[in-house]
PDB file of C-alpha atoms in Angstrom:
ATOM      1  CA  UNK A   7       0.000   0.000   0.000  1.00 50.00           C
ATOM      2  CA  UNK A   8       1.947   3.075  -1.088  1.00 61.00           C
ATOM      3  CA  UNK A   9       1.217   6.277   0.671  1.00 72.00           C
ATOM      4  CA  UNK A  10       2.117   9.633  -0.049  1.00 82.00           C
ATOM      5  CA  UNK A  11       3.536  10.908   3.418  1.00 78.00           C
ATOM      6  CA  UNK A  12       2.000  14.093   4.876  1.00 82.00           C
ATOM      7  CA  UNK A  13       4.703  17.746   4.383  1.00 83.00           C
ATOM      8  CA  UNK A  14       6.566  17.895   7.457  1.00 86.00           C
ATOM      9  CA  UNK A  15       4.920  14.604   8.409  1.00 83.00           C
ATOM     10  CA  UNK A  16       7.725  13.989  11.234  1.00 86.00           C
ATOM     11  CA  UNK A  17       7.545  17.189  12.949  1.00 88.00           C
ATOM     12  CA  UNK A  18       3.573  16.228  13.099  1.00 88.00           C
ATOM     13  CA  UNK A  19       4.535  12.546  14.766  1.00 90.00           C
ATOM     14  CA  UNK A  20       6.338  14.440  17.204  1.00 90.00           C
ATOM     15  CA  UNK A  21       3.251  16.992  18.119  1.00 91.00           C
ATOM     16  CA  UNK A  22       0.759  13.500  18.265  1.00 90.00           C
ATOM     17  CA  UNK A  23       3.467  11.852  20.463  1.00 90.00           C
ATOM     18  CA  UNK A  24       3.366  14.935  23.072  1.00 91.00           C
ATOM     19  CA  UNK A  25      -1.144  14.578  22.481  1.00 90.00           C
ATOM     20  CA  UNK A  26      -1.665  17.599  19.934  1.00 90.00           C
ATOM     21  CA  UNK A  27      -5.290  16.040  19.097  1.00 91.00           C
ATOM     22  CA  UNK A  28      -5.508  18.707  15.560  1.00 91.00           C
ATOM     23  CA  UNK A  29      -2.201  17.143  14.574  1.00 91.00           C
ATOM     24  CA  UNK A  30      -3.332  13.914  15.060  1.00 91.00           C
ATOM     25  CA  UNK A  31      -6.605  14.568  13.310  1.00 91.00           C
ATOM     26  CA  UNK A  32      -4.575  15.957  10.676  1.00 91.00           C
ATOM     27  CA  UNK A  33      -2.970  12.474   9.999  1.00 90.00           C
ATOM     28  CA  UNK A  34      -6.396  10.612  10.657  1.00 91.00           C
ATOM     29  CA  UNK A  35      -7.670  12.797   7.691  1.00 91.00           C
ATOM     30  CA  UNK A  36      -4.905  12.195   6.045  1.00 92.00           C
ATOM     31  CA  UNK A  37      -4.311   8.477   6.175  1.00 91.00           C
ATOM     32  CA  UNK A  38      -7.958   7.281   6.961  1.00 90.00           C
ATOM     33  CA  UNK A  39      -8.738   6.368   3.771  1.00 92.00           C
ATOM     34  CA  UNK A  40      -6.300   4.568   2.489  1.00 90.00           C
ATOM     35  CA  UNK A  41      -6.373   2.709   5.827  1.00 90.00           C
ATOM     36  CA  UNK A  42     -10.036   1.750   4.904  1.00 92.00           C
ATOM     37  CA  UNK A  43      -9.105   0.986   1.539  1.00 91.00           C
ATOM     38  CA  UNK A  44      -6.667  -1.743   2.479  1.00 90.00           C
ATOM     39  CA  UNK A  45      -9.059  -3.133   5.298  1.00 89.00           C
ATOM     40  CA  UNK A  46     -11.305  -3.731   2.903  1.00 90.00           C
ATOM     41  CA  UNK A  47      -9.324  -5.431   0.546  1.00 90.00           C
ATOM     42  CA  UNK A  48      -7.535  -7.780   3.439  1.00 88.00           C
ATOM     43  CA  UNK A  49     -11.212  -8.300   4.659  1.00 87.00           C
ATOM     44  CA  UNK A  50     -13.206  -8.157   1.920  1.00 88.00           C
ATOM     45  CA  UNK A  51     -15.944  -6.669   4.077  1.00 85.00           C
ATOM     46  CA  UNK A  52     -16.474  -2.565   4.208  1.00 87.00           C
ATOM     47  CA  UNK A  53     -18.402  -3.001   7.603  1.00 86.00           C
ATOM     48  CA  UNK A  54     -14.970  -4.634   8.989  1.00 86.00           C
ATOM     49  CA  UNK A  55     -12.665  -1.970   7.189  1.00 87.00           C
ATOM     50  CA  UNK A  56     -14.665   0.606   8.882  1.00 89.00           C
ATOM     51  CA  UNK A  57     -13.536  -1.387  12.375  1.00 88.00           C
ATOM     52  CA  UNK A  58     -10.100  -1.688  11.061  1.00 89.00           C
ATOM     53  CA  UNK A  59      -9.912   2.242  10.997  1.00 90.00           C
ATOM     54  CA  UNK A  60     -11.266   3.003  14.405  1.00 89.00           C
ATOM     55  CA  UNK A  61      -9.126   0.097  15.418  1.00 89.00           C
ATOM     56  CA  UNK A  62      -5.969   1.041  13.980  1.00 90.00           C
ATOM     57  CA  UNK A  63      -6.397   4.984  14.575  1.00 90.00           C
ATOM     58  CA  UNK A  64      -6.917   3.612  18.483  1.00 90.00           C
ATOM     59  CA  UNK A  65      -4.386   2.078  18.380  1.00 90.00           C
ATOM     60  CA  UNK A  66      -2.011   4.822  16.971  1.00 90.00           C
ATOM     61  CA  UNK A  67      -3.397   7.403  19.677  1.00 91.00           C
ATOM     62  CA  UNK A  68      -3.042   5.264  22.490  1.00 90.00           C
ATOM     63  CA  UNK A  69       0.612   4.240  21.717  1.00 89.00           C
ATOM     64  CA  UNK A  70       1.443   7.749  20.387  1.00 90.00           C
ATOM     65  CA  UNK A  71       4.652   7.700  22.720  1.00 90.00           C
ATOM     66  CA  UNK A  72       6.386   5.799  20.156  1.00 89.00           C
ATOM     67  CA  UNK A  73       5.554   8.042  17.320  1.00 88.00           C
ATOM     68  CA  UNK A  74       8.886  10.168  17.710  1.00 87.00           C
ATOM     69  CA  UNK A  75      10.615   6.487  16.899  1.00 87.00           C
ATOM     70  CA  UNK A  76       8.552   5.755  13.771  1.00 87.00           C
ATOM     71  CA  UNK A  77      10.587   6.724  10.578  1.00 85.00           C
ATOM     72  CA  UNK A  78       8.852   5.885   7.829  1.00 88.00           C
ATOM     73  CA  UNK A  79       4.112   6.312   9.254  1.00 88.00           C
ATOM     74  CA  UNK A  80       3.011   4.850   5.586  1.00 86.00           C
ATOM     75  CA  UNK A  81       5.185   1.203   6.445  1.00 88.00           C
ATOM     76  CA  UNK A  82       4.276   1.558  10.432  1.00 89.00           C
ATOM     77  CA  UNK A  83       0.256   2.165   9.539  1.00 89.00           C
ATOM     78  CA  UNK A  84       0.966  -0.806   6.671  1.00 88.00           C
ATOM     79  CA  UNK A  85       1.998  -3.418   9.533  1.00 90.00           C
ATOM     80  CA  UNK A  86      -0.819  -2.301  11.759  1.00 90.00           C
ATOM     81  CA  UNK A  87      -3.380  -2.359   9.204  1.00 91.00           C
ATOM     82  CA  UNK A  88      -2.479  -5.982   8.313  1.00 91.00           C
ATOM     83  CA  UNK A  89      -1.895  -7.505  11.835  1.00 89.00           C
ATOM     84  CA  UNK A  90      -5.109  -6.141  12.531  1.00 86.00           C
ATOM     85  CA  UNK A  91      -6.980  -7.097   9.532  1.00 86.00           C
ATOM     86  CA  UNK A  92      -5.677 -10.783   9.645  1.00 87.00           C
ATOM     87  CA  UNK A  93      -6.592 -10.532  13.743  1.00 84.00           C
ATOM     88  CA  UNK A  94     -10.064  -9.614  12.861  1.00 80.00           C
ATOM     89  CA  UNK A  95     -10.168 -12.226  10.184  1.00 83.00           C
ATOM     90  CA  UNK A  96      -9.871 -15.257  12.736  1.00 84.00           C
ATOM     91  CA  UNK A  97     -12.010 -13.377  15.275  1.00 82.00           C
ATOM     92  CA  UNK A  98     -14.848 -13.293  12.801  1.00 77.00           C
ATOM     93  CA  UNK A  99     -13.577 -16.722  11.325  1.00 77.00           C
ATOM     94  CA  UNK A 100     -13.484 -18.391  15.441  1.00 78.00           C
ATOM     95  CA  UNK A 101     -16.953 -16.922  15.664  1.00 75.00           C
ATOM     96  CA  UNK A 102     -18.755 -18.392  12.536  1.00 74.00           C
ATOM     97  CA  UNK A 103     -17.225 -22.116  13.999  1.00 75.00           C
ATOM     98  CA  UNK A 104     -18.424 -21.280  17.265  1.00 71.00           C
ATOM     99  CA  UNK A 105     -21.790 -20.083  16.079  1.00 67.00           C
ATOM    100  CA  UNK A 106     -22.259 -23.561  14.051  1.00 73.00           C
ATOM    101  CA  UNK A 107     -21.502 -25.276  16.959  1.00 70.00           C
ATOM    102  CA  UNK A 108     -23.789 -23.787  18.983  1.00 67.00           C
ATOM    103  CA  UNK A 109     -26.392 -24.354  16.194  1.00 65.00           C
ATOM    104  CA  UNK A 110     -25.585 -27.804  16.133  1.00 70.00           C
ATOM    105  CA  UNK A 111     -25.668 -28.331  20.069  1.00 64.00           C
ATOM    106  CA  UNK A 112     -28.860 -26.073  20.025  1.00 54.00           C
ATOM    107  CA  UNK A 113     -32.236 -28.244  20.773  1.00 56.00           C
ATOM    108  CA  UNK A 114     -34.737 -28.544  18.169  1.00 55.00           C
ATOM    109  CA  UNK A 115     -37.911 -26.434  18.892  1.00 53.00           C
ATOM    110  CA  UNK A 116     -40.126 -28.576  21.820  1.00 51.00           C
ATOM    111  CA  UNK A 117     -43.376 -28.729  20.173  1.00 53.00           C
ATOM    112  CA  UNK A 118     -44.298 -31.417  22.851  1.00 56.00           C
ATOM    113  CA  UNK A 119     -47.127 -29.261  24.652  1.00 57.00           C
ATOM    114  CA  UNK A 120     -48.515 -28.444  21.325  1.00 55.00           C
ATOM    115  CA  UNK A 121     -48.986 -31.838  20.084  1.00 57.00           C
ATOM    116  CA  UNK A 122     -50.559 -32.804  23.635  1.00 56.00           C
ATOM    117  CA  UNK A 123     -52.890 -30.552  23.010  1.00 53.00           C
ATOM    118  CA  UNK A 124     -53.429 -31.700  19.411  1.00 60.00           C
ATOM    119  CA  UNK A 125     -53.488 -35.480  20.476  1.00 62.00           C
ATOM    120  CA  UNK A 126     -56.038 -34.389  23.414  1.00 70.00           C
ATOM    121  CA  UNK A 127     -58.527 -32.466  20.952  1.00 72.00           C
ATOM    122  CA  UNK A 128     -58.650 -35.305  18.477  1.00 70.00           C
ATOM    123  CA  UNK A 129     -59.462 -37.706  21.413  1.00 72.00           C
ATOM    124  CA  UNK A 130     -62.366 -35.354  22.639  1.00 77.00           C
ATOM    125  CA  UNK A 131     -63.600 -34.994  18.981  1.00 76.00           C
ATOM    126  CA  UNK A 132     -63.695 -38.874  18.591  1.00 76.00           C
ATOM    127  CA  UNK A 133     -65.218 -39.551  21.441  1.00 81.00           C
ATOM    128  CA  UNK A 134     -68.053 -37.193  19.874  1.00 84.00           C
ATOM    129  CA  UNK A 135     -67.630 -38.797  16.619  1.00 82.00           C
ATOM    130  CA  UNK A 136     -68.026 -42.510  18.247  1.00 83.00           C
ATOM    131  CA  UNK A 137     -70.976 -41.257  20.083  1.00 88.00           C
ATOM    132  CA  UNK A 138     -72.842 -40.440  16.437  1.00 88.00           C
ATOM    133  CA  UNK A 139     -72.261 -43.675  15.521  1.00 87.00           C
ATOM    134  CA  UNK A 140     -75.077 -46.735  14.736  1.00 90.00           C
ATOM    135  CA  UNK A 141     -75.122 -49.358  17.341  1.00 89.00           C
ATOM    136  CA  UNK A 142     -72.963 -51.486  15.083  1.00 89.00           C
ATOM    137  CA  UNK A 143     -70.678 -49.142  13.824  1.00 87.00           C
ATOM    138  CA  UNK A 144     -69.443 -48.179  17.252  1.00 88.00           C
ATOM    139  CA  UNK A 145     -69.297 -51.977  18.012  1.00 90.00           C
ATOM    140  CA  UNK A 146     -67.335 -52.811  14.824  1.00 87.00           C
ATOM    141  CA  UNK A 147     -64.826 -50.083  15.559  1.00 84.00           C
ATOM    142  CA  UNK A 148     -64.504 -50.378  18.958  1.00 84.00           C
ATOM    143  CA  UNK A 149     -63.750 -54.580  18.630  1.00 88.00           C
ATOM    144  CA  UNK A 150     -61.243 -53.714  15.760  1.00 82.00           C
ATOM    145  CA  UNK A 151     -59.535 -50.446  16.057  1.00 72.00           C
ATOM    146  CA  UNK A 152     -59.840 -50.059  19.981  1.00 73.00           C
ATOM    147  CA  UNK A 153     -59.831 -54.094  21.172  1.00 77.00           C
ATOM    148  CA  UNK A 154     -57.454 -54.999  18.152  1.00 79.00           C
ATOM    149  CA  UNK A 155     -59.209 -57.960  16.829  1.00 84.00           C
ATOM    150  CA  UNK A 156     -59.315 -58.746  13.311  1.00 86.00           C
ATOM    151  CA  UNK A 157     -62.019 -58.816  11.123  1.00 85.00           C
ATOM    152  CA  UNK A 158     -62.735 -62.271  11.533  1.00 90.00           C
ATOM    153  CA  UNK A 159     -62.526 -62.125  14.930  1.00 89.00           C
ATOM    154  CA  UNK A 160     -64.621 -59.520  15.521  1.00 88.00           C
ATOM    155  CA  UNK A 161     -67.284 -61.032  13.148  1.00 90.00           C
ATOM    156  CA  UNK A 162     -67.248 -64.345  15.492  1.00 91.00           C
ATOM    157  CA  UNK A 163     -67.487 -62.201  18.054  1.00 88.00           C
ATOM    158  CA  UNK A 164     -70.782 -60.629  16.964  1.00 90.00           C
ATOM    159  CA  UNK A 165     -71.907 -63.622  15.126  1.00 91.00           C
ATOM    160  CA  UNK A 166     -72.070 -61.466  11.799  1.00 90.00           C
ATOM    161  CA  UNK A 167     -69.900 -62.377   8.658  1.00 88.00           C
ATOM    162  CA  UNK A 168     -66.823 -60.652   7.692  1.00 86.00           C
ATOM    163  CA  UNK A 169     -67.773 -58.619   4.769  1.00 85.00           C
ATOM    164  CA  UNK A 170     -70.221 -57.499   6.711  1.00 88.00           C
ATOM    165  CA  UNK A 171     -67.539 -55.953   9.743  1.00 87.00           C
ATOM    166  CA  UNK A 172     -65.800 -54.458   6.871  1.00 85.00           C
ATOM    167  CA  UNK A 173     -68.849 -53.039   5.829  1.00 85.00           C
ATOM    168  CA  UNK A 174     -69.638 -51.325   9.160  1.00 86.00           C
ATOM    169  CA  UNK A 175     -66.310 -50.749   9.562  1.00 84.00           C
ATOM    170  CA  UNK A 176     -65.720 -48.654   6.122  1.00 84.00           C
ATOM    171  CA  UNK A 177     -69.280 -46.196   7.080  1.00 88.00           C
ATOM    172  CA  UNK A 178     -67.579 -45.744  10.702  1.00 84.00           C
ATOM    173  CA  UNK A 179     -64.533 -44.507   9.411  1.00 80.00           C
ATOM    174  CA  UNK A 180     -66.499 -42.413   6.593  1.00 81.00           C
ATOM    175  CA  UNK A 181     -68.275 -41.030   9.672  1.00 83.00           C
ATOM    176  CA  UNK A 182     -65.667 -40.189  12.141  1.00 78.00           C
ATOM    177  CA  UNK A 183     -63.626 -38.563   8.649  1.00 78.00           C
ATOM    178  CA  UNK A 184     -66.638 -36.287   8.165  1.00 80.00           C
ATOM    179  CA  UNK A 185     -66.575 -35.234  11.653  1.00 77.00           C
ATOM    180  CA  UNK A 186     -63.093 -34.565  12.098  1.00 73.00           C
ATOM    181  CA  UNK A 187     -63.326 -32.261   8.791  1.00 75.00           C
ATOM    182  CA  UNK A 188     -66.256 -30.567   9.981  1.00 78.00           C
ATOM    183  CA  UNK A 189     -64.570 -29.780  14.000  1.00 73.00           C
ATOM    184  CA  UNK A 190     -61.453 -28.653  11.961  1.00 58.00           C
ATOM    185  CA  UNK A 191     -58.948 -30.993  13.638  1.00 53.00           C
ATOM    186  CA  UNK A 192     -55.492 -31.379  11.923  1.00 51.00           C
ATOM    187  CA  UNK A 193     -55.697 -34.654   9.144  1.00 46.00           C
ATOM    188  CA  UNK A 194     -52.181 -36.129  10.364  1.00 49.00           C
ATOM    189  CA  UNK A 195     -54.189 -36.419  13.527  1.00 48.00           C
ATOM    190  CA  UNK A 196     -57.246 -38.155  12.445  1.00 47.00           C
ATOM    191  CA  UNK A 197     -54.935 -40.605  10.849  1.00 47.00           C
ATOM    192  CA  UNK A 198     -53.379 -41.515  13.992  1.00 49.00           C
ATOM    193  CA  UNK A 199     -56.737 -42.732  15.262  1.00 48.00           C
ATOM    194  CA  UNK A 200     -57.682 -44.319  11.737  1.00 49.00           C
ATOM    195  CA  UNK A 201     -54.531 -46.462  11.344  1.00 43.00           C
ATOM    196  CA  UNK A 202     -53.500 -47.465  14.674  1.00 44.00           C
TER     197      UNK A 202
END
């Protein structure tokens, strides 16, 4: 980064050193942007550049003892521009690792009172729906879905055939369908009750 040196540019090193704040805004004015300019480029971000100034100008101000040893400000500013830069670099570049990390450790959203809720509703509005039912429905379902007997079994059971369980079975599910849609209860929900 070549920079043009300020006139007199020592004698104004040596008035910063001793806290003349004009002569060190002077060289702020002076040297700011090209100290932004090269932040940038090293970072590749203008929102970090702009922290590499106030960083570096900081830096120069609080240290400003040592200005009466600096020779050459352009090659000083250089090395403190870079060291900073490459310092904020793995700062920002720690922080993005420790920010996956902590997205990756993070537990998932708890939707476990929610879908209590959900499961509690749909067991309500079945209990409705299983109340609507025909005698035989409510026996067919109740034997199959609740008990967990087959068809067959069920049909033994209430000395009807089969086809005839299936039957019932097919209008009770049509029915408790119909009044799950109508009491607006989520369908994943109802199909926990029809499958299981």
């Amino acid at each position: 980064m070549a920079i043009k040196p300020l006139p007199l540019e020592n004698e104004l090193l040596v008035k910063i050193a001793e806290g003349n704040e004009p002569a060190f805004c002077k060289l702020f004015d002076h040297y700011r942007k090209y100290v932004f300019s090269f932040g940038r480029k090293l970072t590749r971000s203008e929102e970090a550049a702009e922290e590499v100034v106030q960083d570096v100008f900081l830096k120069v101000w609080l240290g400003r003892e040592r200005l009466k040893e600096v020779g050459n400000f352009g090659a000083y500013l250089n090395v403190l521009v870079r060291n900073h830069s490459f310092n904020l670099l793995r700062q920002m570049g720690q922080q993005q690792k420790a920010d996956q990390k902590l997205l990756l450790s993070a537990p998932q959203e708890d939707h476990s009172t929610e879908q209590v809720l959900d499961y509690r509703e749909a067991v309500r509005v079945l209990d409705e729906a299983l109340q609507l039912l025909p005698a035989q429905q409510k026996m067919v379902y109740t034997l199959c879905h609740q008990d967990g007997l087959k068809y067959e079994e069920a049909a033994e059971k209430m000395d009807i055939s089969a086809a005839t369980v299936h039957y019932h079975m097919k209008l009770a599910l049509n029915h408790i369908r119909e009044h799950f849609k109508k009491n607006a209860v989520a369908y994943p929900v109802v199909l926990l009750f029809l499958i299981k």
